[in-house]
Amino acid sequence: MLIYNNMGTAELKHIIAEHLTHIEDKSFLQDLKNLLESKIISEKYILNDLEKKRIYIAREQLKNGTTISNNEFHNQVQEWFDTK
């Protein structure tokens, strides 16, 4: 097991996200989801400038019709995974 004591929050989040892509245990994922939601509910989340900018861009894309469907997104992600 690797020790992540010296890593920043963003790095840890990235590593966790990477690990999650390999977990297929639905029960474990549901428990993790519940744990995460309980943490989110108990804290007020404040957006940083990058998150605010990304939301603004996403709203502009939606307004301009430059979005893709959820199914198309999942297809693109699956194609990407298939190349890895």
XYZ file of N, CA and C in Angstrom:
252
model
N 0.838 -1.172 0.000
C 0.000 0.000 0.000
C 0.888 1.242 0.000
N 0.560 2.211 -0.844
C 1.328 3.446 -0.928
C 0.897 4.419 0.159
N 1.813 5.259 0.597
C 1.502 6.282 1.597
C 1.396 7.626 0.882
N 0.281 8.329 1.135
C -0.003 9.575 0.428
C 0.043 10.788 1.360
N 0.839 10.758 2.413
C 0.857 11.830 3.406
C 1.257 13.182 2.833
N 2.151 13.217 1.866
C 2.672 14.476 1.370
C 1.918 15.014 0.162
N 0.853 14.346 -0.231
C 0.107 14.777 -1.404
C -0.951 15.805 -1.032
N -1.246 16.663 -1.994
C -2.298 17.635 -1.800
C -3.667 17.008 -2.026
N -4.696 17.752 -1.694
C -6.070 17.277 -1.831
C -6.397 16.929 -3.275
N -5.995 17.765 -4.205
C -6.305 17.522 -5.618
C -5.665 16.223 -6.103
N -4.424 15.992 -5.691
C -3.744 14.753 -6.089
C -4.447 13.527 -5.516
N -4.847 13.608 -4.256
C -5.556 12.490 -3.631
C -6.880 12.213 -4.328
N -7.612 13.271 -4.665
C -8.883 13.111 -5.374
C -8.655 12.411 -6.715
N -7.596 12.793 -7.402
C -7.288 12.184 -8.694
C -6.981 10.690 -8.539
N -6.184 10.361 -7.546
C -5.839 8.963 -7.308
C -7.075 8.150 -6.965
N -7.934 8.700 -6.109
C -9.166 8.004 -5.737
C -10.036 7.792 -6.966
N -10.173 8.811 -7.798
C -10.978 8.688 -9.018
C -10.414 7.603 -9.925
N -9.098 7.541 -10.044
C -8.462 6.500 -10.858
C -8.780 5.107 -10.311
N -8.682 4.955 -9.004
C -8.978 3.654 -8.388
C -10.439 3.262 -8.598
N -11.331 4.234 -8.513
C -12.761 3.940 -8.648
C -13.107 3.356 -10.009
N -12.365 3.722 -11.034
C -12.671 3.208 -12.370
C -12.449 1.703 -12.471
N -11.720 1.132 -11.513
C -11.405 -0.294 -11.556
C -12.252 -1.130 -10.601
N -13.112 -0.492 -9.827
C -13.915 -1.216 -8.837
C -15.267 -1.564 -9.446
N -15.610 -2.833 -9.394
C -16.882 -3.315 -9.942
C -17.858 -3.771 -8.861
N -17.446 -3.788 -7.610
C -18.273 -4.244 -6.498
C -19.359 -3.212 -6.205
N -20.581 -3.505 -6.653
C -21.682 -2.553 -6.541
C -21.996 -2.214 -5.079
N -21.948 -3.199 -4.215
C -22.236 -2.973 -2.801
C -21.215 -2.012 -2.180
N -19.946 -2.235 -2.490
C -18.899 -1.358 -1.987
C -19.088 0.061 -2.517
N -19.371 0.178 -3.804
C -19.561 1.497 -4.406
C -20.766 2.214 -3.803
N -21.836 1.475 -3.517
C -23.016 2.084 -2.889
C -22.673 2.584 -1.489
N -21.933 1.783 -0.737
C -21.516 2.200 0.604
C -20.628 3.440 0.532
N -19.725 3.450 -0.412
C -18.846 4.605 -0.582
C -19.645 5.841 -0.966
N -20.603 5.674 -1.854
C -21.479 6.783 -2.259
C -22.214 7.350 -1.047
N -22.748 6.460 -0.211
C -23.457 6.911 0.988
C -22.538 7.662 1.937
N -21.323 7.150 2.099
C -20.346 7.815 2.953
C -20.010 9.203 2.420
N -19.766 9.281 1.121
C -19.436 10.571 0.509
C -20.590 11.554 0.616
N -21.805 11.077 0.369
C -22.968 11.964 0.455
C -23.167 12.472 1.875
N -22.909 11.636 2.872
C -23.067 12.091 4.256
C -22.051 13.182 4.574
N -20.866 13.084 3.995
C -19.836 14.105 4.206
C -20.214 15.406 3.503
N -20.738 15.287 2.294
C -21.118 16.468 1.516
C -22.278 17.198 2.175
N -23.248 16.441 2.663
C -24.428 17.040 3.282
C -24.040 17.815 4.535
N -23.036 17.336 5.260
C -22.674 17.976 6.522
C -21.794 19.213 6.343
N -21.323 19.457 5.145
C -20.470 20.617 4.902
C -21.025 21.461 3.776
N -20.903 22.753 3.904
C -21.271 23.654 2.824
C -20.085 23.720 1.873
N -20.349 23.439 0.590
C -19.273 23.432 -0.396
C -19.205 24.789 -1.070
N -18.032 25.348 -1.135
C -17.827 26.645 -1.777
C -17.009 26.422 -3.037
N -17.565 26.883 -4.161
C -16.898 26.718 -5.440
C -15.653 27.595 -5.522
N -14.593 27.048 -6.115
C -13.420 27.870 -6.361
C -13.573 28.539 -7.735
N -12.640 29.392 -8.100
C -12.756 30.154 -9.347
C -12.783 29.247 -10.572
N -11.982 28.184 -10.569
C -11.965 27.263 -11.704
C -13.321 26.571 -11.865
N -13.897 26.125 -10.758
C -15.211 25.478 -10.814
C -16.281 26.442 -11.314
N -16.227 27.674 -10.840
C -17.182 28.690 -11.304
C -17.032 28.924 -12.809
N -15.786 28.982 -13.278
C -15.524 29.183 -14.699
C -16.062 28.010 -15.514
N -15.840 26.786 -15.040
C -16.324 25.605 -15.758
C -17.848 25.568 -15.812
N -18.493 25.982 -14.748
C -19.958 26.039 -14.739
C -20.438 27.083 -15.737
N -19.772 28.233 -15.758
C -20.141 29.282 -16.713
C -20.009 28.764 -18.146
N -18.889 28.109 -18.437
C -18.660 27.567 -19.786
C -19.720 26.529 -20.128
N -20.030 25.649 -19.176
C -21.046 24.617 -19.414
C -22.405 25.239 -19.697
N -22.754 26.279 -18.968
C -24.039 26.960 -19.205
C -24.058 27.612 -20.588
N -22.937 28.186 -20.987
C -22.851 28.789 -22.322
C -22.986 27.719 -23.401
N -22.343 26.579 -23.201
C -22.451 25.482 -24.165
C -23.889 24.999 -24.262
N -24.553 24.896 -23.133
C -25.956 24.470 -23.129
C -26.818 25.495 -23.858
N -26.584 26.758 -23.581
C -27.352 27.831 -24.226
C -27.117 27.835 -25.738
N -25.892 27.540 -26.173
C -25.550 27.555 -27.588
C -25.815 26.227 -28.294
N -26.261 25.228 -27.541
C -26.552 23.928 -28.147
C -25.318 23.132 -28.520
N -24.198 23.402 -27.882
C -22.959 22.685 -28.200
C -22.665 21.617 -27.144
N -23.675 20.829 -26.860
C -23.527 19.754 -25.885
C -23.772 18.418 -26.582
N -23.487 17.328 -25.858
C -23.790 16.002 -26.372
C -24.682 15.299 -25.356
N -25.360 14.267 -25.806
C -26.242 13.522 -24.915
C -25.427 12.701 -23.926
N -26.076 12.284 -22.862
C -25.442 11.443 -21.865
C -24.978 10.131 -22.490
N -25.812 9.556 -23.370
C -25.430 8.312 -24.042
C -24.187 8.494 -24.906
N -24.126 9.600 -25.652
C -22.957 9.867 -26.490
C -21.706 10.031 -25.631
N -21.852 10.721 -24.508
C -20.734 10.892 -23.590
C -20.224 9.535 -23.113
N -21.152 8.671 -22.669
C -20.748 7.351 -22.191
C -20.101 6.530 -23.303
N -20.604 6.664 -24.520
C -19.987 5.967 -25.655
C -18.546 6.441 -25.873
N -18.341 7.757 -25.785
C -16.993 8.291 -25.965
C -16.053 7.827 -24.858
N -16.555 7.803 -23.635
C -15.737 7.337 -22.518
C -15.395 5.858 -22.705
N -16.383 5.068 -23.110
C -16.134 3.644 -23.323
C -15.107 3.427 -24.427
N -15.195 4.194 -25.506
C -14.209 4.099 -26.573
C -12.814 4.435 -26.052
N -12.739 5.448 -25.193
C -11.455 5.835 -24.614
C -10.901 4.704 -23.754
N -11.766 4.107 -22.895
C -11.328 2.984 -22.056
C -10.868 1.815 -22.915
N -11.556 1.566 -24.022
C -11.202 0.453 -24.882
C -9.824 0.610 -25.523
N -9.346 1.841 -25.619
C -8.016 2.078 -26.208
C -6.912 1.986 -25.183
N -7.259 1.909 -23.913
C -6.246 1.872 -22.830
C -5.847 0.461 -22.503
